[in-house]
Coordinates of C-alpha atoms in Angstrom, one line a residue:
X1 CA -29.7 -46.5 49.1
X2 CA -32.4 -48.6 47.3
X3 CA -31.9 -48.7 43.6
X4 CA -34.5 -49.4 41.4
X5 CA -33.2 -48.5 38.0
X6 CA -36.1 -46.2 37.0
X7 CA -36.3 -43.3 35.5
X8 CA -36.1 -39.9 37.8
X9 CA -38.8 -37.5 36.1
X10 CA -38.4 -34.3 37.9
X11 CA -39.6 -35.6 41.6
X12 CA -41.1 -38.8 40.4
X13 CA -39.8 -42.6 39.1
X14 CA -40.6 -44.1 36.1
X15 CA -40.5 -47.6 34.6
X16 CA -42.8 -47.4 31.6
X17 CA -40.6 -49.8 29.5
X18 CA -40.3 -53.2 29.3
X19 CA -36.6 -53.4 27.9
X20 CA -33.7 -53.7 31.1
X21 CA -30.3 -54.1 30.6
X22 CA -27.5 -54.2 33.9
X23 CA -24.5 -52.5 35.0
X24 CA -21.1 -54.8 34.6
X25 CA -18.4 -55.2 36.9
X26 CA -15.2 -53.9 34.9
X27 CA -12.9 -56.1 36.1
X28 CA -14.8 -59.3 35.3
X29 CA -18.1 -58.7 33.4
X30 CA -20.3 -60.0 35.9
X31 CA -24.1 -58.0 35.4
X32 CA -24.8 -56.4 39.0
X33 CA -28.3 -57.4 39.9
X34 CA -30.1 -53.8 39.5
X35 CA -31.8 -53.9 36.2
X36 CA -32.2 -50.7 34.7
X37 CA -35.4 -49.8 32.5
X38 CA -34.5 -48.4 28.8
X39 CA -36.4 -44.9 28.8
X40 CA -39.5 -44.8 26.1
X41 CA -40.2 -41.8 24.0
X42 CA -43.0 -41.0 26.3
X43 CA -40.6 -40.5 29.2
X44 CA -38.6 -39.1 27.4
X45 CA -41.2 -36.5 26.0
X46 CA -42.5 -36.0 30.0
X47 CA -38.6 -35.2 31.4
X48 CA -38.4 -32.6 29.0
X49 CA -42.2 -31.3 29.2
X50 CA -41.0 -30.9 33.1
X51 CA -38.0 -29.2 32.5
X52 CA -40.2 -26.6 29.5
X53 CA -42.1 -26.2 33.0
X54 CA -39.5 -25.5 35.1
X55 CA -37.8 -22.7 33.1
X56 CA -40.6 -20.7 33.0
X57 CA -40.4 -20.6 36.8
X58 CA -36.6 -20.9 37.0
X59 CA -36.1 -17.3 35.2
X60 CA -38.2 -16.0 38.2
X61 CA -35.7 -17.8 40.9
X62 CA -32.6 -15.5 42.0
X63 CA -29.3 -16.6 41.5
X64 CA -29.3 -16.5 45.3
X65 CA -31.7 -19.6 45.8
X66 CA -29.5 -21.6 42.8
X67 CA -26.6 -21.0 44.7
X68 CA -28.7 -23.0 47.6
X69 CA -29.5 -26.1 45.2
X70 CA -25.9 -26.1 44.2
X71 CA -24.6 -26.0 47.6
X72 CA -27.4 -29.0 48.5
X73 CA -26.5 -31.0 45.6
X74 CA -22.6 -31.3 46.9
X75 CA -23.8 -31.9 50.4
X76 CA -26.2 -35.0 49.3
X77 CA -23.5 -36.1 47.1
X78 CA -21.1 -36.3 50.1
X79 CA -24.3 -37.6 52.2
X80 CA -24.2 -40.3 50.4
X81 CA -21.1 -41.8 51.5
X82 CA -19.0 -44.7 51.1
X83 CA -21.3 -46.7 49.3
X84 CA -21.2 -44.6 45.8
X85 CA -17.5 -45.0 46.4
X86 CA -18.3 -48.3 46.2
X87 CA -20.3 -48.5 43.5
X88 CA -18.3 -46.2 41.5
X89 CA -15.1 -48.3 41.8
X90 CA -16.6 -51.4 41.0
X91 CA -18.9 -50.3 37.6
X92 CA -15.6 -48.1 36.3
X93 CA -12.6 -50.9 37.8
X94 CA -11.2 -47.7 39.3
X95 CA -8.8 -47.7 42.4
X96 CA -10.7 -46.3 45.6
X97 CA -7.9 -43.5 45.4
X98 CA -9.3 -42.1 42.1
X99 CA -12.6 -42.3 42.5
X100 CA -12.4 -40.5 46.0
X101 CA -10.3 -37.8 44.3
X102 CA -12.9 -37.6 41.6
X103 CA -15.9 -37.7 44.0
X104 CA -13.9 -34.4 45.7
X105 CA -13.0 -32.9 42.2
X106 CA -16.7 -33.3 41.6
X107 CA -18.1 -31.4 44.5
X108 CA -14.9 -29.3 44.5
X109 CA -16.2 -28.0 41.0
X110 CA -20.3 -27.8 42.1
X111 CA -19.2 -24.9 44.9
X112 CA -17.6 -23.2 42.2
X113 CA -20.0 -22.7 40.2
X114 CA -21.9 -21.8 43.1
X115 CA -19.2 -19.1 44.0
X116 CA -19.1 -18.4 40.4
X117 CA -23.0 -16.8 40.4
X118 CA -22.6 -15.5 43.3
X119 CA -21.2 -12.2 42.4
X120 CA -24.2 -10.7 40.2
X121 CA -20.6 -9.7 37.2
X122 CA -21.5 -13.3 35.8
X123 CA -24.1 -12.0 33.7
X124 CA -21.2 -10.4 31.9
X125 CA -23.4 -6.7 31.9
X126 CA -22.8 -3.9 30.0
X127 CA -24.1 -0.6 30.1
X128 CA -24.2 2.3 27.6
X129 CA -25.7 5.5 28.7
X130 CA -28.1 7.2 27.0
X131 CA -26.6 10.4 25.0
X132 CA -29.9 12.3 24.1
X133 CA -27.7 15.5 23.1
X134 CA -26.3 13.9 20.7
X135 CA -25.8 15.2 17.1
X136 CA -27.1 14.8 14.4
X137 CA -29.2 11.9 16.6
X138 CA -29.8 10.9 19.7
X139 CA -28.0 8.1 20.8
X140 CA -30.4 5.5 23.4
X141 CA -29.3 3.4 26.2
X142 CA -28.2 -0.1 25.8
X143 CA -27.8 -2.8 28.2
X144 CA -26.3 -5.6 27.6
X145 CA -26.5 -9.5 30.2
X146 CA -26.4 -12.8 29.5
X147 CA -29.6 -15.7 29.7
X148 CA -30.0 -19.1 30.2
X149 CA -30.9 -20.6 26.8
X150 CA -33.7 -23.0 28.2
X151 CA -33.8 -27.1 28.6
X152 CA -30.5 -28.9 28.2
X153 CA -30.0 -32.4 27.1
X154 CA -26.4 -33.7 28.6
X155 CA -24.7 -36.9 27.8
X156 CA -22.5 -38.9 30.5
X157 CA -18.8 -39.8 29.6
X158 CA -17.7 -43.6 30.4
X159 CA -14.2 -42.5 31.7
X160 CA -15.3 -40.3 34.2
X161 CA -18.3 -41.9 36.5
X162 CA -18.6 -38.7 38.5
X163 CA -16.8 -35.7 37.3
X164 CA -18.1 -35.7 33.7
X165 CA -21.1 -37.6 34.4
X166 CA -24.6 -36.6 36.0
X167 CA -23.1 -33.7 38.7
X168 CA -20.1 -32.9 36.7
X169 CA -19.4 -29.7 34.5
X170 CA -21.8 -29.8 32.2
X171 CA -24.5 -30.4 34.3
X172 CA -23.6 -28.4 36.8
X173 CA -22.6 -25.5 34.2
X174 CA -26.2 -25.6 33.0
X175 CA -27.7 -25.4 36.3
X176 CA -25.7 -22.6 37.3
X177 CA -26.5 -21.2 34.2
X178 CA -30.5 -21.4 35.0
X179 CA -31.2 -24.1 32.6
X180 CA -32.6 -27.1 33.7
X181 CA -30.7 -30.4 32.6
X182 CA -32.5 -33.8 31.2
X183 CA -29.3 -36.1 31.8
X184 CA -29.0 -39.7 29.9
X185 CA -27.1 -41.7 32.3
X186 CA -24.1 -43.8 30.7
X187 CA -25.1 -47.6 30.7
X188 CA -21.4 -48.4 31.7
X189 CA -22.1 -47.4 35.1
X190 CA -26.1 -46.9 35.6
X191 CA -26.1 -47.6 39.3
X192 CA -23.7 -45.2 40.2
X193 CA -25.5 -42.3 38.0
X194 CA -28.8 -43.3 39.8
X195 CA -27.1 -43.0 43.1
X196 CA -26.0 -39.5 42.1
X197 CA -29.7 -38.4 40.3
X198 CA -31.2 -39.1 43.7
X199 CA -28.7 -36.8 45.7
X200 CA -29.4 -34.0 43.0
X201 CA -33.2 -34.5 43.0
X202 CA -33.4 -34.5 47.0
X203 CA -31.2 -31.2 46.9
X204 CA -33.9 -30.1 44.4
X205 CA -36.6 -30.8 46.7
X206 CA -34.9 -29.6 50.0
X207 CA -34.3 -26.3 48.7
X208 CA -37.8 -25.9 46.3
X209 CA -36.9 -25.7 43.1
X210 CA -38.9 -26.3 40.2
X211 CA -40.1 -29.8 39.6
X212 CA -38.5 -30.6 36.4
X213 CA -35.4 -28.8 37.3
X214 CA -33.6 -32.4 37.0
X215 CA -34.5 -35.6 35.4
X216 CA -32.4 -38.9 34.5
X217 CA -33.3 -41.4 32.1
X218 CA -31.5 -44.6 31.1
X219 CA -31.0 -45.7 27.7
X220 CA -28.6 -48.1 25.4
X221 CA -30.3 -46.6 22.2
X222 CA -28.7 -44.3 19.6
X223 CA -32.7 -44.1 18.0
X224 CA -33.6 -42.3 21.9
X225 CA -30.4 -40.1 22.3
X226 CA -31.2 -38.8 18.6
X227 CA -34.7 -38.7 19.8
X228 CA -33.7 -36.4 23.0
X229 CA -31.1 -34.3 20.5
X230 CA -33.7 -33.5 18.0
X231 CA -37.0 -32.9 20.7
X232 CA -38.3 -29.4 19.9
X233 CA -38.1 -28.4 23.2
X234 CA -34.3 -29.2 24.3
X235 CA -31.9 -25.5 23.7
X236 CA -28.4 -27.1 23.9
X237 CA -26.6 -30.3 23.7
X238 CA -23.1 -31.0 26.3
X239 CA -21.4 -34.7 24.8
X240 CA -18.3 -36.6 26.0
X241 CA -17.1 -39.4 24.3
X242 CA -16.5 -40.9 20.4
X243 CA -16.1 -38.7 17.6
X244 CA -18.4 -41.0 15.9
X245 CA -21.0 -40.5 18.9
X246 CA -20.5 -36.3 18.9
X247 CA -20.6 -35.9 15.4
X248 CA -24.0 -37.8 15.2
X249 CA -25.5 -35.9 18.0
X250 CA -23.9 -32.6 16.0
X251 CA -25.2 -33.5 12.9
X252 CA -28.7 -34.1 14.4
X253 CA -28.4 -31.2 16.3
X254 CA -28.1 -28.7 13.1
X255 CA -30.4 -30.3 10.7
X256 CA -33.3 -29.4 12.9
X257 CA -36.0 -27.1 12.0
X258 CA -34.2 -25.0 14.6
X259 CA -30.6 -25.2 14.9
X260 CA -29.0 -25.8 18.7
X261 CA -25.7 -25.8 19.8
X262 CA -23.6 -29.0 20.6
X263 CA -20.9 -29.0 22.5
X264 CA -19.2 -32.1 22.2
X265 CA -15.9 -33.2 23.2
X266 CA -14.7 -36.1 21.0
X267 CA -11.1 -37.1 21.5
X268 CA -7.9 -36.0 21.3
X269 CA -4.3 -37.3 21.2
X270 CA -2.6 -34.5 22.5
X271 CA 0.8 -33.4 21.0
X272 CA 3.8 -33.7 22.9
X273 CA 6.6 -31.8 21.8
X274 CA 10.2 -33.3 22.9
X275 CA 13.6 -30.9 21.9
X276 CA 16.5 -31.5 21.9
X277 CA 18.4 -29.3 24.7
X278 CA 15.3 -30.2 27.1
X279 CA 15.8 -34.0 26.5
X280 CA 19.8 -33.4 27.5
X281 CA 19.0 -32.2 30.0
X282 CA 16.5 -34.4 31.8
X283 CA 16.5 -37.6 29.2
X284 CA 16.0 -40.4 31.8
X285 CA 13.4 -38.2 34.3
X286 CA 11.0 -36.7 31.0
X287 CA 10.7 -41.0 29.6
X288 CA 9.9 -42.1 33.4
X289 CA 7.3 -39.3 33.8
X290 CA 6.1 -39.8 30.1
X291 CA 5.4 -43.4 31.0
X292 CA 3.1 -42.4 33.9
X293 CA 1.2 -40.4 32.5
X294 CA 0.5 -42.4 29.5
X295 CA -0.6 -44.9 31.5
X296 CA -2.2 -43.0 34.5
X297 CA -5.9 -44.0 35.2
X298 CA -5.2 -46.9 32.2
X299 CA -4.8 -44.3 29.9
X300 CA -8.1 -43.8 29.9
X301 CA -8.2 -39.9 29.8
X302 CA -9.2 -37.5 27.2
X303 CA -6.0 -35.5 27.7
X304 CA -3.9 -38.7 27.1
X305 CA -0.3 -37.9 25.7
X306 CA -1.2 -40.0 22.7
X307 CA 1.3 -38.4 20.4
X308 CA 5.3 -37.6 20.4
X309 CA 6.8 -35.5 18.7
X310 CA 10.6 -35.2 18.7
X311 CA 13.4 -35.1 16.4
X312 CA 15.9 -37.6 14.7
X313 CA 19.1 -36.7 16.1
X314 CA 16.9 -37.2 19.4
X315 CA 15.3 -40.9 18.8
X316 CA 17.5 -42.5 21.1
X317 CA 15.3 -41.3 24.1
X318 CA 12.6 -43.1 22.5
X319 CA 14.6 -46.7 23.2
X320 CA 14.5 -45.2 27.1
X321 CA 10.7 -44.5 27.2
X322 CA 9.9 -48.1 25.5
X323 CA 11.7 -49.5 28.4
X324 CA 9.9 -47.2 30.9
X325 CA 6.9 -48.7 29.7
X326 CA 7.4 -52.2 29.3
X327 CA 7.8 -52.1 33.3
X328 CA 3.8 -51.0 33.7
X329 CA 1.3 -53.7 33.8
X330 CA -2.5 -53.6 32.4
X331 CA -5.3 -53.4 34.4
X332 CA -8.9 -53.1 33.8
X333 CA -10.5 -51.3 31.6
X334 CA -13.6 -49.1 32.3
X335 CA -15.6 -51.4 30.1
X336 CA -15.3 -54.8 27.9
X337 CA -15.8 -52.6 24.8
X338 CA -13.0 -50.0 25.4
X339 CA -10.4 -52.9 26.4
X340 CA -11.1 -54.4 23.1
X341 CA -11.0 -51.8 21.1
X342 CA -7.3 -50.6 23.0
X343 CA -6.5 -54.5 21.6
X344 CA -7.8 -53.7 17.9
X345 CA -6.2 -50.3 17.6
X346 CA -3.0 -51.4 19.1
X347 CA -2.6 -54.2 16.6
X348 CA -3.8 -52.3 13.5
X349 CA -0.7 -50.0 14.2
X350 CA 1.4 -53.2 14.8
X351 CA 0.8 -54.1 11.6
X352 CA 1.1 -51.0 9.6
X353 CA 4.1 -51.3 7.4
X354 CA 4.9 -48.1 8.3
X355 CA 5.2 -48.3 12.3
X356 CA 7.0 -49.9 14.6
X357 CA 6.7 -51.1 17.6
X358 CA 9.5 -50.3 20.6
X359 CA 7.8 -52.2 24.2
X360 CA 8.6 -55.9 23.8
X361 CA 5.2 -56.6 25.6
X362 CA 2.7 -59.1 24.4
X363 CA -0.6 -56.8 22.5
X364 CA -2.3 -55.5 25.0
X365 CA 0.2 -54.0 27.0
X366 CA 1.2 -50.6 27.6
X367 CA 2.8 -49.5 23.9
X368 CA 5.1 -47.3 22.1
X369 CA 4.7 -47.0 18.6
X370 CA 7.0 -45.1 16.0
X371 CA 6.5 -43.5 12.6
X372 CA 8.2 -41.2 10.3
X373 CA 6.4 -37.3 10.1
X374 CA 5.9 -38.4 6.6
X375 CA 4.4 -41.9 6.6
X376 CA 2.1 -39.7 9.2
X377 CA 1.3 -37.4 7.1
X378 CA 0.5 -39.2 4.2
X379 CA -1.9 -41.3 5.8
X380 CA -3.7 -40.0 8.7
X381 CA -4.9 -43.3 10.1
X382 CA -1.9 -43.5 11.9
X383 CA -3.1 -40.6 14.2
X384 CA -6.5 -42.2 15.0
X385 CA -6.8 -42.2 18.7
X386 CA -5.8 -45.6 20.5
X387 CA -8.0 -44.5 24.2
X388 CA -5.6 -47.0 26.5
X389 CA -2.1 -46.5 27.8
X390 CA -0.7 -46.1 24.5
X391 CA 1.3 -43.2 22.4
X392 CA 2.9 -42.9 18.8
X393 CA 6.1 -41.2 18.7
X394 CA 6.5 -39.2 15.3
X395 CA 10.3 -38.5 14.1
X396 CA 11.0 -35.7 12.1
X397 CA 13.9 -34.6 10.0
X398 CA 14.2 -30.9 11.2
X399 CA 12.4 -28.1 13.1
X400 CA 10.9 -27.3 8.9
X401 CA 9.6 -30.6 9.2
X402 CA 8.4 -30.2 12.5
X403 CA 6.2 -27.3 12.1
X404 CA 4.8 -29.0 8.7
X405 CA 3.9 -32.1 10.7
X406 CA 2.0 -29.7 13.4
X407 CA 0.6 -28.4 11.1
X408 CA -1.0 -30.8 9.3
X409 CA -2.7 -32.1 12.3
X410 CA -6.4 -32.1 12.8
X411 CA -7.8 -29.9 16.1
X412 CA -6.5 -31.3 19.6
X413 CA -7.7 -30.2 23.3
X414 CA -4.2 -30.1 24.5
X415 CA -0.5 -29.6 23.4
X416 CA 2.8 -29.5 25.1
X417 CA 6.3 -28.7 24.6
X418 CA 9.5 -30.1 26.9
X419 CA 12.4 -27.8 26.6
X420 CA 14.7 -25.4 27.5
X421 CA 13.4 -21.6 27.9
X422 CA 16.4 -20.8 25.7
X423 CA 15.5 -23.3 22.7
X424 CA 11.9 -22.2 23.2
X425 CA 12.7 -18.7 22.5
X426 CA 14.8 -19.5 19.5
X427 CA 11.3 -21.7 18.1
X428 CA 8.7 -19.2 18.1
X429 CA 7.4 -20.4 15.2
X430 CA 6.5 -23.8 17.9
X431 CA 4.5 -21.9 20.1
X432 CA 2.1 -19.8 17.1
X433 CA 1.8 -23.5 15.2
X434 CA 0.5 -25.2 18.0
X435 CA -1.6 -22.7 19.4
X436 CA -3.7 -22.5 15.8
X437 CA -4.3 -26.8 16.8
X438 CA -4.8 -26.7 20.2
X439 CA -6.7 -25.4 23.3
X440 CA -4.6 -25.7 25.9
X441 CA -0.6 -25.6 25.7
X442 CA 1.8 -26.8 28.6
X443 CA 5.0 -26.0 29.4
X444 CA 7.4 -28.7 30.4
X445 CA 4.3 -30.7 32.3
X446 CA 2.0 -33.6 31.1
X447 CA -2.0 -32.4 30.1
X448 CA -3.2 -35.5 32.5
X449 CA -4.9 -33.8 34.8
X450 CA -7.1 -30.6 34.1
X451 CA -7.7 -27.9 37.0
X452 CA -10.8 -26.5 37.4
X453 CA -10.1 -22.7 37.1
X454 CA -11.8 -19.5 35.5
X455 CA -8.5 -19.4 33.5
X456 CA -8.8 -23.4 31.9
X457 CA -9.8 -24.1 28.2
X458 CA -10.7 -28.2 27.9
X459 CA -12.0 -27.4 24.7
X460 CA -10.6 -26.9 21.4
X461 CA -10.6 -27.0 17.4
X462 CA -12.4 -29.8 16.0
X463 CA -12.4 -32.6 15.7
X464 CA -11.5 -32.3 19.4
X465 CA -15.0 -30.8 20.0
X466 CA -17.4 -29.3 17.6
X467 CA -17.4 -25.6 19.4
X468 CA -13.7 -24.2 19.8
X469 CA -15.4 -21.4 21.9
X470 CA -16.3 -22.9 24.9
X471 CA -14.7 -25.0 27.4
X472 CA -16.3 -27.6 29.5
X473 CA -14.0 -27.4 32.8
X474 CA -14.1 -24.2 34.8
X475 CA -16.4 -21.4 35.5
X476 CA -16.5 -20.0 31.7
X477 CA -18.1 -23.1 31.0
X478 CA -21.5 -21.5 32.2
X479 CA -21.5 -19.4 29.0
X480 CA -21.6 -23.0 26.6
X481 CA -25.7 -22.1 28.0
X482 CA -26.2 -18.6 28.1
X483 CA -27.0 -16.1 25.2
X484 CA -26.4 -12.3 25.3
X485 CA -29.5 -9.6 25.5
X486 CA -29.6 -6.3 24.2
X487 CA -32.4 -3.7 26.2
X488 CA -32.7 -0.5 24.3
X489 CA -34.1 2.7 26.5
X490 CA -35.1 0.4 29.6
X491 CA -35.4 1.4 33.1
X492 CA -33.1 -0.7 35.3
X493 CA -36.1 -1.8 37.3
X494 CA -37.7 -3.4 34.6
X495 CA -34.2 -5.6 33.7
X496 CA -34.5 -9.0 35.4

């Protein structure tokens, strides 16, 4: 595949800018020779005067011929072959494993959402009779469906080059959905993302959809992601990344003359809950398996286990788990930028008078911090997100202090809770604390790794994400970008 680092604008490329910047190996900074034109306004402005376009014709277009371009767009993906492996492993400094496992989770979740719309129940319909005996009035019929909300503006994660990026969820979600999607491709990997825009604009062509259905543009600018929030035009916002990053876009988002929706997921450090009878029990297999999955994929996932929780008669496991850890090595990071701020935060915890470190490892290395629930609580720096292979163990006094410490925590996408069925059923007041935090709650497992099912939540309160009512892996996702309808005394042939 020739790349040529232009813009895609519906069916057409675009290089109206005179600004280029380069995708990086992650491994060892070197630029790869593509350079990739920074997006102007006016591109900008034409992507999303396309996509205004293409929704008027898209709410004509049966779910049947969408099913078609979903269906094309995992085919062309696959088409593509071993080359976006490739690329993909050498922009994110990803093993060839992971990113072919990705590149199936990625397709895997495309034909779901194809599946999803194909049973016309997705609209979520309701129907209320008419009751024109009814006394003292008559009562009319109601019908109730779900409709795409118009133009989308998505944002590519970094940590995810294909399944949260320019075919993942939320794209895909907002396609299925009937909205067309203006995607900013994430400048840590802009060769990959234009390898993937081609495959979804070909699957647009081969099975005639709208022009405008689909458009990518490349930019390193805050001032032009603002500028594609806050365009008139654009319905809904789907982020993954920085609180910092979401919260702007939010903020943005609400303080225009018309309000939209961002859905932005912003980090997480994911509660894990250790008790006692469940650590007795399996002590040496929970630290070895704790240590994995801290450290899977550089710990470089949203659903990290960032946080421990677990008692003081219990601290001793802690001691077990440092040593777990000091026997994984550091590789690369998906950029220069993330692997120096995993240095920074480690070392800001290193130094807090408060913490202690337990891995013997020279900063950066895999690394288990402790504190006390109430040094933690009393300042909430502590629990600021270290995105690497790194968790903070918390130690309480009691199950009181416990609960109090859960409970002070800000919103998290996932928490979990290692134990014994028994000792869960004697806690119950666990369970109802962290479900009021989180959006997802495990049972003796690890949250790395999220399946895509109807059933998933990856969502939750913020400051995980700024909308605790969607999720943005699995087929409810579609909703983030639907709105509900109300017809009053219509015919059923005059219902699209």
């Amino acid at each position: 595949m020739n790349l040529t680092g232009e813009q895609i604008i519906g069916n057409s490329f675009t290089k109206l800018g005179t600004s280029t910047f380069q995708g990086m190996q992650a491994d060892s900074g070197i630029a790869i020779a593509t350079p990739f034109y920074e997006a102007t306004k006016l591109e900008i402005d034409l992507a999303i005067a396309k996509a205004k376009t293409a929704f008027a014709s898209l709410r004509k277009i049966s779910d049947e011929k969408r099913v078609l371009f979903l269906e094309a767009i995992a085919e062309e993906i696959m088409a593509i072959g071993d080359p976006l492996i490739e690329m993909a492993c050498l922009e994110a400094g990803l093993p060839t494993a992971r990113i072919q496992g990705e590149r199936g989770r990625t397709t895997g979740q495309i034909l779901a959402f194809a599946n999803f719309i194909k049973n016309k129940a997705w609209v979520n319909p309701i129907d209320d009779p008419a009751l024109p005996d009814r006394q003292p009035l008559p009562k009319p019929s109601l019908f109730q469906k779900q409709i795409p909300l118009g133009p989308v503006a998505v944002f590519g994660a970094s940590n995810f080059p294909l399944a949260f990026s320019v075919a993942g969820g939320d794209t895909m979600s907002a396609l299925a959905a009937g909205c067309p999607v203006v995607f900013k491709a994430h400048p840590a990997h802009p060769n990959t993302c234009e390898m993937v825009g081609r495959a979804i604009q070909k699957a647009a062509q081969r099975t005639e959809m709208p022009e405008g259905i689909f458009s990518l543009v490349h930019t390193t600018s805050h001032e032009l992601g603002g500028y594609l929030v806050q365009h008139p035009d654009i319905q809904a916002v789907a982020f993954t990344g920085s609180y910092r990053g979401g919260k702007a876009l939010y903020d943005l988002a609400v303080r225009r003359p018309n309000p939209i929706p961002v859905y932005a997921e912003m980090g997480s450090i994911n509660p894990v809950v250790l008790l006692s009878e469940g650590l007795a029990a399996n002590g040496a297999g929970l630290a070895a398996n704790f240590s994995q999955s801290v450290c899977l994929g550089q710990g470089q996932f949203c659903t990290n286990p960032g946080l421990i929780v677990i008692q003081k008669s219990d601290e001793a496991f802690l001691q077990d788990l440092a040593a777990q850890l000091d026997t994984m090595s550091l590789n690369a990071f998906l950029t220069q930028g993330i692997a120096q701020a995993f240095t920074r935060g480690c070392e800001k915890l290193d130094q807090h008078p408060d913490v202690k470190r337990f891995t013997t490892q020279a900063i950066p290395s895999p690394s288990l911090f402790v504190t006390s629930a109430q040094a933690a609580m009393k300042d909430q720096e502590i629990l600021e997100e270290v995105f690497g292979p790194s968790t903070l163990a918390v130690v309480v006094e009691n199950q009181a202090e416990m609960i109090a410490f859960i409970e002070s925590l800000p919103g998290q996408l996932t928490g979990t809770i290692h134990g014994t069925i028994e000792e869960i059923k004697a806690f119950p007041e666990l369970i109802e604390a962290l479900s009021l935090r989180v959006g997802r709650i495990l049972l003796n497992g690890f949250p790395t790794g999220v399946e895509v099912s109807p059933a998933m939540v990856h969502g939750g309160p913020f400051p995980a994400t700024s909308d605790s009512r969607g999720t943005s892996v699995g087929t409810q996702a579609i909703y983030r970008f639907t709105r509900p309808i109300c017809y009053q005394n219509f015919p059923a042939e005059l219902i699209n």
